[in-house]
Short mmCIF file of C-alpha atoms (C1' of nucleotides) in Angstrom, two decimals:
data_model
loop_
_atom_site.label_atom_id
_atom_site.label_comp_id
_atom_site.label_asym_id
_atom_site.label_seq_id
_atom_site.Cartn_x
_atom_site.Cartn_y
_atom_site.Cartn_z
CA MET X 1 59.45 40.60 -93.18
CA MET X 2 58.60 37.56 -91.11
CA ALA X 3 61.91 38.11 -89.34
CA THR X 4 59.93 40.47 -87.10
CA LEU X 5 58.53 37.37 -85.46
CA GLU X 6 61.78 35.46 -85.14
CA GLU X 7 63.38 36.68 -81.97
CA ASP X 8 63.69 33.71 -79.69
CA GLU X 9 64.86 30.22 -80.55
CA VAL X 10 64.17 26.88 -78.94
CA GLU X 11 65.56 23.50 -79.97
CA PHE X 12 63.90 20.10 -79.81
CA ARG X 13 64.97 16.53 -80.39
CA ALA X 14 63.19 14.22 -82.79
CA GLY X 15 59.98 12.89 -81.28
CA ASP X 16 59.60 15.66 -78.70
CA VAL X 17 56.14 16.91 -77.84
CA VAL X 18 56.46 20.67 -78.27
CA ARG X 19 53.00 21.27 -76.96
CA GLY X 20 50.33 18.91 -75.71
CA THR X 21 46.59 19.08 -76.24
CA SER X 22 44.73 21.46 -73.93
CA ASP X 23 47.84 23.40 -73.04
CA GLU X 24 47.38 27.11 -72.65
CA VAL X 25 47.82 28.98 -75.94
CA GLU X 26 50.91 31.05 -75.29
CA SER X 27 52.51 31.63 -78.63
CA ILE X 28 52.75 30.82 -82.28
CA TYR X 29 55.94 29.31 -83.71
CA ILE X 30 57.98 29.91 -86.80
CA VAL X 31 59.76 26.76 -87.91
CA LYS X 32 63.42 27.58 -88.43
CA GLU X 33 64.67 24.02 -88.80
CA GLY X 34 63.13 20.57 -88.85
CA TRP X 35 59.85 18.79 -89.59
CA LEU X 36 56.86 18.62 -87.26
CA PHE X 37 53.26 17.55 -87.25
CA SER X 38 50.10 18.34 -85.33
CA ALA X 39 47.75 15.57 -84.20
CA VAL X 40 44.77 14.63 -82.06
CA GLU X 41 44.72 11.50 -79.96
CA LEU X 42 41.29 9.88 -79.75
CA GLY X 43 42.12 8.24 -76.45
CA ASP X 44 41.80 4.60 -77.51
CA GLY X 45 45.02 4.52 -79.45
CA ARG X 46 43.59 6.05 -82.57
CA ARG X 47 45.29 9.23 -83.73
CA GLN X 48 44.73 11.67 -86.55
CA ILE X 49 47.62 13.68 -87.87
CA LEU X 50 46.39 16.99 -89.19
CA GLU X 51 49.25 18.97 -90.68
CA PHE X 52 52.93 18.58 -91.37
CA PHE X 53 55.26 21.54 -90.95
CA VAL X 54 58.60 22.26 -92.57
CA PRO X 55 61.08 25.13 -92.26
CA GLY X 56 59.43 28.46 -92.95
CA ASP X 57 55.99 27.41 -91.74
CA VAL X 58 54.01 29.33 -89.18
CA VAL X 59 52.55 26.98 -86.57
CA GLY X 60 49.65 27.53 -84.24
CA LEU X 61 47.90 30.50 -85.86
CA HIS X 62 44.55 28.81 -85.68
CA ASP X 63 44.84 28.31 -81.93
CA LEU X 64 44.90 32.05 -81.33
CA PRO X 65 41.15 32.48 -80.83
CA TYR X 66 41.18 29.76 -78.17
CA GLU X 67 42.35 29.56 -74.59
CA GLN X 68 43.54 26.00 -74.94
CA THR X 69 45.37 24.35 -77.79
CA SER X 70 43.28 22.10 -79.97
CA TYR X 71 46.03 19.73 -80.99
CA GLU X 72 49.40 18.50 -79.93
CA LEU X 73 52.55 19.46 -81.76
CA VAL X 74 55.29 16.87 -82.19
CA THR X 75 58.68 16.94 -83.90
CA LEU X 76 59.61 14.40 -86.57
CA THR X 77 63.24 15.47 -86.69
CA GLU X 78 65.54 17.67 -84.62
CA SER X 79 63.94 21.08 -84.85
CA THR X 80 64.53 24.71 -84.06
CA LEU X 81 61.44 26.83 -83.43
CA CYS X 82 61.02 30.55 -82.90
CA PRO X 83 58.13 31.05 -80.48
CA PHE X 84 56.38 34.39 -80.65
CA PRO X 85 54.11 35.20 -77.67
CA LYS X 86 50.41 35.65 -78.32
CA GLU X 87 50.18 38.85 -76.29
CA ARG X 88 52.85 40.49 -78.40
CA LEU X 89 50.94 39.96 -81.61
CA GLY X 90 48.65 42.90 -80.80
CA PRO X 91 51.36 45.49 -81.35
CA VAL X 92 52.47 43.69 -84.52
CA PHE X 93 48.97 43.86 -85.98
CA GLU X 94 48.86 47.53 -85.11
CA THR X 95 52.12 48.51 -86.70
CA SER X 96 52.49 46.19 -89.66
CA ARG X 97 49.72 45.60 -92.11
CA ALA X 98 52.16 43.65 -94.20
CA VAL X 99 52.76 41.06 -91.48
CA THR X 100 49.08 40.92 -90.62
CA GLY X 101 48.22 40.42 -94.25
CA LEU X 102 50.83 37.75 -94.69
CA LEU X 103 49.63 35.81 -91.67
CA PHE X 104 46.04 36.14 -92.85
CA THR X 105 47.04 34.89 -96.28
CA PHE X 106 48.98 31.94 -94.85
CA SER X 107 45.96 30.98 -92.86
CA LEU X 108 43.70 31.12 -95.93
CA ILE X 109 46.09 29.04 -98.01
CA ASP X 110 46.44 26.49 -95.23
CA HIS X 111 42.70 26.26 -95.12
CA VAL X 112 42.53 25.36 -98.80
CA ILE X 113 45.28 22.79 -98.29
CA MET X 114 43.14 21.24 -95.56
CA LEU X 115 40.17 21.10 -97.92
CA ASP X 116 42.35 19.20 -100.38
CA ARG X 117 43.36 16.78 -97.68
CA LEU X 118 39.74 16.31 -96.77
CA LYS X 119 39.04 15.36 -100.37
CA SER X 120 41.98 13.00 -100.34
CA ILE X 121 40.96 11.19 -97.16
CA GLY X 122 37.28 11.23 -98.00
CA ARG X 123 37.37 10.09 -101.59
CA LEU X 124 40.72 8.71 -102.71
CA ALA X 125 41.98 5.12 -102.50
CA ALA X 126 44.92 4.35 -100.24
CA LYS X 127 47.58 4.56 -102.96
CA ASP X 128 46.28 7.88 -104.17
CA ARG X 129 46.14 9.33 -100.68
CA ILE X 130 49.82 8.57 -100.28
CA ALA X 131 50.65 10.13 -103.62
CA HIS X 132 48.51 13.17 -102.85
CA LEU X 133 50.30 13.82 -99.59
CA MET X 134 53.68 13.55 -101.24
CA LEU X 135 52.62 15.99 -103.94
CA THR X 136 51.33 18.42 -101.33
CA VAL X 137 54.54 18.28 -99.35
CA ARG X 138 56.61 18.73 -102.48
CA SER X 139 54.53 21.69 -103.50
CA ARG X 140 55.16 23.25 -100.11
CA LEU X 141 58.89 22.59 -100.26
CA CYS X 142 59.06 24.28 -103.66
CA ILE X 143 58.21 27.62 -102.08
CA THR X 144 61.51 27.80 -100.29
CA ASN X 145 63.44 25.80 -102.87
CA ASP X 146 62.84 26.60 -106.52
CA GLU X 147 65.30 23.98 -107.59
CA LEU X 148 63.59 21.10 -105.86
CA GLY X 149 63.22 18.25 -108.28
CA ASP X 150 61.13 15.13 -107.86
CA HIS X 151 63.55 13.55 -105.42
CA PHE X 152 63.54 14.95 -101.93
CA PHE X 153 63.93 14.42 -98.20
CA PHE X 154 60.75 12.95 -96.74
CA PRO X 155 61.19 11.97 -93.10
CA ILE X 156 57.67 10.75 -92.41
CA PRO X 157 57.57 7.19 -90.99
CA GLN X 158 54.85 4.89 -92.22
CA ALA X 159 53.02 4.92 -88.89
CA GLU X 160 52.68 8.71 -89.20
CA MET X 161 51.63 8.46 -92.84
CA ALA X 162 48.92 6.09 -91.71
CA ASP X 163 47.65 8.43 -89.02
CA ALA X 164 47.71 11.34 -91.43
CA LEU X 165 45.76 9.52 -94.14
CA GLY X 166 43.21 7.60 -92.10
CA LEU X 167 44.90 4.27 -92.85
CA THR X 168 47.02 1.69 -91.00
CA PRO X 169 50.77 1.15 -91.24
CA VAL X 170 50.16 -2.20 -92.91
CA THR X 171 48.15 -0.59 -95.68
CA ILE X 172 50.81 2.08 -96.13
CA SER X 173 53.45 -0.58 -96.59
CA ARG X 174 51.43 -2.58 -99.11
CA SER X 175 50.32 0.47 -101.05
CA LYS X 176 53.86 1.74 -101.17
CA ALA X 177 54.99 -1.59 -102.62
CA GLU X 178 52.34 -1.37 -105.32
CA LEU X 179 53.14 2.22 -106.22
CA GLN X 180 56.76 1.19 -106.58
CA GLN X 181 55.94 -1.82 -108.70
CA GLU X 182 53.92 0.41 -110.98
CA GLY X 183 56.97 2.60 -111.34
CA LEU X 184 55.24 5.67 -109.95
CA ILE X 185 57.42 6.36 -106.93
CA ARG X 186 60.55 5.26 -105.16
CA TRP X 187 60.36 5.65 -101.38
CA GLN X 188 63.23 4.33 -99.30
CA ARG X 189 64.25 5.36 -95.83
CA ARG X 190 63.58 9.06 -95.51
CA GLU X 191 63.73 9.98 -99.15
CA VAL X 192 61.15 9.86 -101.87
CA GLU X 193 61.28 10.18 -105.63
CA LEU X 194 58.23 10.85 -107.76
CA LEU X 195 59.00 8.99 -110.95
CA ASP X 196 55.94 10.14 -112.89
CA ARG X 197 54.67 13.27 -111.26
CA ALA X 198 52.28 14.14 -114.08
CA ALA X 199 50.53 10.80 -113.72
CA LEU X 200 50.34 11.13 -109.95
CA GLU X 201 48.90 14.63 -110.20
CA LYS X 202 46.28 13.43 -112.60
CA ARG X 203 45.23 10.39 -110.56
CA THR X 204 44.90 12.42 -107.40
CA ARG X 205 43.43 15.57 -109.03
CA PHE X 206 46.21 17.50 -107.44
CA ASP X 207 46.20 21.30 -107.41
CA ALA X 208 49.28 23.32 -106.56
CA ARG X 209 47.76 25.56 -103.94
CA TYR X 210 51.02 27.19 -102.97
CA GLN X 211 51.54 28.21 -106.55
CA ASN X 212 48.91 29.86 -108.80
CA LEU X 213 48.36 32.64 -106.33
CA ASP X 214 46.76 35.94 -107.26
CA THR X 215 49.43 38.53 -106.63
CA SER X 216 46.93 41.37 -106.73
CA TRP X 217 45.52 40.07 -103.47
CA PHE X 218 48.61 41.13 -101.57
CA THR X 219 48.33 44.71 -102.66
CA THR X 220 44.64 44.62 -101.81
CA LEU X 221 45.56 43.33 -98.41
CA CYS X 222 48.54 45.47 -97.63
CA GLY X 223 47.20 48.67 -99.05
CA GLY X 224 49.21 48.95 -102.21
CA TYR X 225 52.42 50.31 -100.79
CA MET Y 1 29.64 45.38 -87.78
CA MET Y 2 29.46 42.80 -90.55
CA ALA Y 3 26.63 44.87 -91.98
CA THR Y 4 29.41 46.85 -93.68
CA LEU Y 5 29.69 43.94 -96.07
CA GLU Y 6 25.99 43.40 -96.70
CA GLU Y 7 25.06 45.82 -99.42
CA ASP Y 8 23.84 43.77 -102.32
CA GLU Y 9 21.49 40.81 -102.27
CA VAL Y 10 21.05 37.92 -104.66
CA GLU Y 11 18.53 35.09 -104.41
CA PHE Y 12 18.89 31.47 -105.44
CA ARG Y 13 16.63 28.45 -105.68
CA ALA Y 14 17.39 25.16 -103.97
CA GLY Y 15 20.01 23.22 -105.90
CA ASP Y 16 21.44 26.22 -107.75
CA VAL Y 17 25.16 26.35 -108.42
CA VAL Y 18 26.14 29.76 -107.11
CA ARG Y 19 29.67 29.42 -108.37
CA GLY Y 20 31.40 26.66 -110.27
CA THR Y 21 34.95 25.39 -109.87
CA SER Y 22 37.61 27.46 -111.64
CA ASP Y 23 35.40 30.51 -111.90
CA GLU Y 24 37.14 33.79 -111.41
CA VAL Y 25 37.23 34.86 -107.77
CA GLU Y 26 35.10 37.97 -107.77
CA SER Y 27 33.65 38.26 -104.31
CA ILE Y 28 32.98 36.76 -100.96
CA TYR Y 29 29.41 36.14 -99.80
CA ILE Y 30 27.57 36.65 -96.57
CA VAL Y 31 24.75 34.15 -96.16
CA LYS Y 32 21.60 36.04 -95.31
CA GLU Y 33 19.16 33.15 -95.74
CA GLY Y 34 19.41 29.48 -96.57
CA TRP Y 35 21.81 26.56 -96.41
CA LEU Y 36 24.66 25.92 -98.85
CA PHE Y 37 27.68 23.70 -99.27
CA SER Y 38 31.00 23.78 -101.08
CA ALA Y 39 32.27 20.72 -102.93
CA VAL Y 40 34.84 19.33 -105.35
CA GLU Y 41 33.89 16.98 -108.14
CA LEU Y 42 36.55 14.38 -108.88
CA GLY Y 43 35.34 13.95 -112.43
CA ASP Y 44 34.34 10.28 -112.27
CA GLY Y 45 31.20 10.86 -110.27
CA ARG Y 46 32.94 11.03 -106.94
CA ARG Y 47 32.42 14.22 -105.01
CA GLN Y 48 33.66 15.57 -101.71
CA ILE Y 49 31.58 18.08 -99.83
CA LEU Y 50 33.83 20.35 -97.81
CA GLU Y 51 31.78 22.78 -95.77
CA PHE Y 52 28.16 23.54 -95.03
CA PHE Y 53 27.03 27.13 -94.65
CA VAL Y 54 24.08 28.57 -92.75
CA PRO Y 55 22.76 32.10 -92.27
CA GLY Y 56 25.43 34.39 -90.88
CA ASP Y 57 28.34 32.53 -92.45
CA VAL Y 58 30.99 34.18 -94.56
CA VAL Y 59 31.65 32.16 -97.71
CA GLY Y 60 34.66 32.22 -99.96
CA LEU Y 61 37.25 33.92 -97.77
CA HIS Y 62 39.82 31.25 -98.48
CA ASP Y 63 39.54 31.79 -102.22
CA LEU Y 64 40.80 35.35 -101.92
CA PRO Y 65 44.48 34.56 -102.47
CA TYR Y 66 43.63 32.74 -105.70
CA GLU Y 67 42.61 33.81 -109.18
CA GLN Y 68 40.24 30.91 -109.63
CA THR Y 69 37.83 29.38 -107.16
CA SER Y 70 38.92 26.10 -105.66
CA TYR Y 71 35.48 24.66 -105.13
CA GLU Y 72 31.94 24.96 -106.31
CA LEU Y 73 29.24 26.49 -104.17
CA VAL Y 74 25.75 25.00 -104.25
CA THR Y 75 22.52 25.83 -102.43
CA LEU Y 76 20.66 23.21 -100.41
CA THR Y 77 17.63 25.41 -99.89
CA GLU Y 78 16.33 28.69 -101.27
CA SER Y 79 18.99 31.18 -100.31
CA THR Y 80 19.75 34.86 -100.18
CA LEU Y 81 23.39 35.86 -100.42
CA CYS Y 82 25.12 39.21 -100.06
CA PRO Y 83 28.10 39.25 -102.42
CA PHE Y 84 30.90 41.62 -101.54
CA PRO Y 85 33.44 42.28 -104.32
CA LYS Y 86 37.02 41.25 -103.75
CA GLU Y 87 38.44 44.54 -104.98
CA ARG Y 88 36.42 46.48 -102.43
CA LEU Y 89 37.90 44.56 -99.52
CA GLY Y 90 41.11 46.62 -99.69
CA PRO Y 91 39.43 49.79 -98.44
CA VAL Y 92 37.63 47.81 -95.75
CA PHE Y 93 40.91 46.38 -94.44
CA GLU Y 94 42.33 49.89 -94.42
CA THR Y 95 39.54 51.53 -92.49
CA SER Y 96 38.25 48.86 -90.17
CA ARG Y 97 40.56 46.79 -88.06
CA ALA Y 98 37.49 45.37 -86.38
CA VAL Y 99 36.14 43.86 -89.60
CA THR Y 100 39.58 42.65 -90.63
CA GLY Y 101 40.05 41.04 -87.26
CA LEU Y 102 36.66 39.42 -87.35
CA LEU Y 103 37.25 37.95 -90.81
CA PHE Y 104 40.67 36.72 -89.74
CA THR Y 105 39.15 35.14 -86.65
CA PHE Y 106 36.37 33.47 -88.65
CA SER Y 107 38.95 32.01 -90.95
CA LEU Y 108 40.97 30.65 -88.03
CA ILE Y 109 37.93 29.09 -86.40
CA ASP Y 110 36.83 27.54 -89.69
CA HIS Y 111 40.25 26.06 -90.01
CA VAL Y 112 39.94 24.32 -86.66
CA ILE Y 113 36.50 23.07 -87.67
CA MET Y 114 38.08 21.56 -90.76
CA LEU Y 115 40.70 19.85 -88.63
CA ASP Y 116 37.91 18.29 -86.60
CA ARG Y 117 36.23 17.09 -89.75
CA LEU Y 118 39.51 15.62 -90.90
CA LYS Y 119 39.68 13.66 -87.66
CA SER Y 120 36.10 12.55 -88.14
CA ILE Y 121 36.57 11.31 -91.68
CA GLY Y 122 39.99 9.87 -91.01
CA ARG Y 123 39.36 8.02 -87.80
CA LEU Y 124 35.69 7.66 -86.88
CA ALA Y 125 33.28 4.89 -87.91
CA ALA Y 126 30.36 5.73 -90.16
CA LYS Y 127 27.83 6.18 -87.36
CA ASP Y 128 30.13 8.47 -85.44
CA ARG Y 129 30.90 10.57 -88.50
CA ILE Y 130 27.21 11.25 -88.92
CA ALA Y 131 26.84 12.17 -85.27
CA HIS Y 132 29.92 14.36 -85.38
CA LEU Y 133 28.61 16.35 -88.32
CA MET Y 134 25.27 16.88 -86.62
CA LEU Y 135 27.00 18.09 -83.48
CA THR Y 136 29.17 20.46 -85.48
CA VAL Y 137 26.20 21.93 -87.31
CA ARG Y 138 24.28 22.31 -84.08
CA SER Y 139 27.21 24.04 -82.46
CA ARG Y 140 27.31 26.48 -85.35
CA LEU Y 141 23.57 27.13 -85.22
CA CYS Y 142 23.85 27.91 -81.52
CA ILE Y 143 25.90 31.03 -82.28
CA THR Y 144 22.93 32.76 -83.83
CA ASN Y 145 20.31 31.01 -81.71
CA ASP Y 146 21.01 30.65 -78.01
CA GLU Y 147 17.75 28.87 -77.48
CA LEU Y 148 18.42 26.07 -79.93
CA GLY Y 149 17.65 22.78 -78.28
CA ASP Y 150 18.55 19.32 -79.51
CA HIS Y 151 15.84 19.31 -82.14
CA PHE Y 152 16.49 21.41 -85.21
CA PHE Y 153 16.10 21.94 -88.94
CA PHE Y 154 18.63 19.86 -90.85
CA PRO Y 155 18.04 19.98 -94.60
CA ILE Y 156 20.95 17.81 -95.71
CA PRO Y 157 19.87 14.88 -97.92
CA GLN Y 158 21.57 11.54 -97.40
CA ALA Y 159 23.46 11.76 -100.69
CA GLU Y 160 25.05 15.00 -99.51
CA MET Y 161 25.79 13.55 -96.07
CA ALA Y 162 27.56 10.72 -97.85
CA ASP Y 163 29.68 13.05 -99.95
CA ALA Y 164 30.53 15.15 -96.91
CA LEU Y 165 31.61 12.17 -94.81
CA GLY Y 166 33.43 10.03 -97.34
CA LEU Y 167 30.66 7.41 -97.33
CA THR Y 168 27.88 6.26 -99.65
CA PRO Y 169 24.16 6.98 -99.40
CA VAL Y 170 23.51 3.33 -98.60
CA THR Y 171 25.82 3.45 -95.61
CA ILE Y 172 24.23 6.69 -94.43
CA SER Y 173 20.82 5.07 -94.50
CA ARG Y 174 21.94 1.96 -92.64
CA SER Y 175 23.93 3.89 -90.06
CA LYS Y 176 21.04 6.23 -89.50
CA ALA Y 177 18.77 3.26 -88.82
CA GLU Y 178 21.22 1.90 -86.26
CA LEU Y 179 21.65 5.24 -84.51
CA GLN Y 180 17.89 5.47 -84.26
CA GLN Y 181 17.51 1.94 -82.93
CA GLU Y 182 20.08 2.73 -80.28
CA GLY Y 183 17.96 5.70 -79.28
CA LEU Y 184 20.70 8.21 -79.99
CA ILE Y 185 19.05 10.31 -82.66
CA ARG Y 186 15.81 10.79 -84.50
CA TRP Y 187 16.29 11.98 -88.09
CA GLN Y 188 13.24 12.28 -90.31
CA ARG Y 189 12.84 14.38 -93.43
CA ARG Y 190 14.69 17.59 -92.86
CA GLU Y 191 14.72 17.60 -89.09
CA VAL Y 192 16.97 15.97 -86.59
CA GLU Y 193 16.80 15.41 -82.85
CA LEU Y 194 19.79 14.47 -80.76
CA LEU Y 195 18.29 12.28 -78.07
CA ASP Y 196 21.46 11.81 -76.05
CA ARG Y 197 23.81 14.59 -76.94
CA ALA Y 198 26.22 13.89 -74.10
CA ALA Y 199 26.72 10.33 -75.31
CA LEU Y 200 27.19 11.46 -78.90
CA GLU Y 201 29.74 14.08 -77.89
CA LYS Y 202 31.68 11.51 -75.93
CA ARG Y 203 31.70 8.89 -78.69
CA THR Y 204 32.85 11.36 -81.29
CA ARG Y 205 35.25 13.31 -79.02
CA PHE Y 206 33.38 16.41 -79.99
CA ASP Y 207 34.71 19.85 -79.11
CA ALA Y 208 32.56 22.96 -79.33
CA ARG Y 209 34.89 25.09 -81.41
CA TYR Y 210 32.45 27.93 -81.83
CA GLN Y 211 32.15 28.19 -78.10
CA ASN Y 212 35.08 28.23 -75.62
CA LEU Y 213 36.70 31.15 -77.38
CA ASP Y 214 39.29 33.36 -75.76
CA THR Y 215 37.71 36.79 -75.65
CA SER Y 216 41.02 38.48 -74.98
CA TRP Y 217 42.05 37.59 -78.51
CA PHE Y 218 39.62 40.07 -79.99
CA THR Y 219 41.07 42.97 -78.10
CA THR Y 220 44.54 41.80 -79.09
CA LEU Y 221 43.38 41.76 -82.65
CA CYS Y 222 41.38 44.92 -82.78
CA GLY Y 223 43.68 47.03 -80.68
CA GLY Y 224 41.79 47.18 -77.44
CA TYR Y 225 39.21 49.73 -78.37
"C1'" DC R 1 77.13 -6.90 -82.61
"C1'" DG R 2 73.05 -7.13 -80.06
"C1'" DC R 3 68.83 -4.49 -79.17
"C1'" DT R 4 65.01 -1.86 -80.60
"C1'" DT R 5 62.17 0.13 -83.75
"C1'" DT R 6 60.29 0.12 -88.20
"C1'" DC R 7 58.87 -2.24 -92.07
"C1'" DT R 8 57.22 -6.28 -94.62
"C1'" DT R 9 54.45 -10.25 -95.50
"C1'" DG R 10 50.70 -13.73 -94.80
"C1'" DA R 11 46.13 -15.24 -93.44
"C1'" DG R 12 41.61 -14.23 -92.03
"C1'" DT R 13 38.04 -10.77 -90.74
"C1'" DG R 14 35.11 -6.77 -91.07
"C1'" DT R 15 33.28 -2.48 -92.44
"C1'" DT R 16 31.84 -0.16 -96.12
"C1'" DA R 17 31.04 -0.20 -101.27
"C1'" DT R 18 28.47 -1.81 -105.15
"C1'" DC R 19 24.56 -3.33 -107.63
"C1'" DA R 20 19.84 -3.63 -107.93
"C1'" DA R 21 15.15 -3.80 -106.55
"C1'" DT R 22 11.55 -1.84 -103.83
"C1'" DC R 23 9.41 1.49 -101.07
"C1'" DC R 24 7.98 5.91 -99.64
"C1'" DA R 25 7.08 10.92 -99.69
"C1'" DC R 26 5.81 14.55 -102.21
"C1'" DG R 27 4.35 17.36 -106.01
"C1'" DT R 28 1.59 17.40 -110.22
"C1'" DG R 29 -2.25 17.13 -112.93
"C1'" DG R 30 -6.44 14.98 -114.16
"C1'" DC V 1 -9.32 13.75 -104.07
"C1'" DC V 2 -6.92 10.33 -106.12
"C1'" DA V 3 -3.72 8.42 -109.89
"C1'" DC V 4 0.69 9.10 -111.40
"C1'" DG V 5 5.55 10.28 -111.73
"C1'" DT V 6 9.82 11.55 -109.70
"C1'" DG V 7 13.59 11.66 -106.63
"C1'" DG V 8 15.10 10.19 -102.22
"C1'" DA V 9 15.44 6.49 -98.94
"C1'" DT V 10 15.48 1.65 -97.65
"C1'" DT V 11 16.68 -3.15 -98.00
"C1'" DG V 12 19.03 -7.43 -99.64
"C1'" DA V 13 22.91 -9.88 -101.64
"C1'" DT V 14 27.59 -9.84 -102.87
"C1'" DA V 15 32.20 -7.92 -103.44
"C1'" DA V 16 36.21 -5.14 -102.41
"C1'" DC V 17 39.29 -2.62 -99.88
"C1'" DA V 18 41.37 -1.87 -95.83
"C1'" DC V 19 41.86 -3.72 -90.92
"C1'" DT V 20 43.56 -6.98 -87.42
"C1'" DC V 21 46.55 -10.24 -85.66
"C1'" DA V 22 50.84 -12.24 -85.87
"C1'" DA V 23 55.30 -13.58 -87.39
"C1'" DG V 24 59.53 -12.48 -89.52
"C1'" DA V 25 62.97 -9.28 -91.92
"C1'" DA V 26 65.43 -5.15 -92.22
"C1'" DA V 27 67.20 -0.96 -90.68
"C1'" DG V 28 68.83 2.18 -87.12
"C1'" DC V 29 71.28 2.88 -82.70
"C1'" DG V 30 74.19 2.21 -78.93
#
DNA sequence: CGCTTTCTTGAGTGTTATCAATCCACGTGG
DNA sequence: CCACGTGGATTGATAACACTCAAGAAAGCG
């Protein structure tokens, strides 16, 4: 269904800035390949990373009501994106309630994910913030990969973890070491393994927001056909 | 237009829990009167406040894809809410693209507001977090009140500020005192005055997300009629 | 195999948290 | 109208967690 929106394709290298802050809002993107993140720079070196994106994600929906982009979009790995122009969304909304409903739903789910991250940054200790982010990413990856275990590709450098969690790289490194000593995770290079997921979920009060969905909502939204 | 959704009316006293966590998702609410907030309890006394709501706000949209509510909803002041049942949204989506589009847009804007709050909690110092929240609330109030100056009703107790900003009541009190000594704000009882809004906006890198909207988006969304 | 980037580790500092006491505003009832 | 009680706010003293600065180790890349 989302294939409707995947017409064009653009490739990027790792570390490329796909879109800067205050660019004109021209299109949304479907992530075909690669990992990305969105971030704000505070101007004095501080940076907050807001969301991570993986293949299958829709990027930039929430910029649509604005003339200028709120945040920059940067690749973590080589990526392939399918841009879909803003002005061509009108016709899509007119002809396909299913696509409209799906985009609406994605945006609502993403919002809840952001609320969880707010909780994490606002009220969890450094170690738990790290664990919470890993659980969230895993939960997202499970949508497109049922078989995903507790050991998966995780190409987020420590500097980016820090900026995502409101911490510093030094704290990430130390907290990682502690989590490993406690036997809770193994995180080497660009891979992570959650050795005791149940314990991590409990500590961080994790909720699987991508799962536990109410299927009746989709029929409500799309009109039952 | 939103009047379509305001049929029923329910009143609450200050401090009432409108909806607990893990309740069944039965309806969204339009705030007719009063201030509210949504929050998660972490179980050990810690709490994170996620959003504040004022008259005119739509509450609970992002719970729609779920069977159970993600967060509790509590009143700060006496409030009047207009619940609108989830199962009756289907017909609304079918008949009114304008309402659908408006709800979608609200949800996108709220998402960007949350991203700003994430930045605030993740990367700003205590004093700036307080200022940022005040600016955000003011910006929201300006939608329904053009004439709003820099002095307005602000019924958020310090304990709730703390839980919203990832701080403690003690820090709120001390930071407030400093902001006042610096002549940046005056905050007494349930009123606040921003004495140097330009300076506060600069310090906190504040963006007026409720303003600066792209009006062309609405015609895109609603089909140009 | 060097160069660069990322990560780790140590030492010292700082912002915010914690604990606890006091103060103040406000509502209540005598 | 004033005493009293309650919950919220302030203040002081101390502690903890994360930050900063800085040096060194490891990993990635040409």
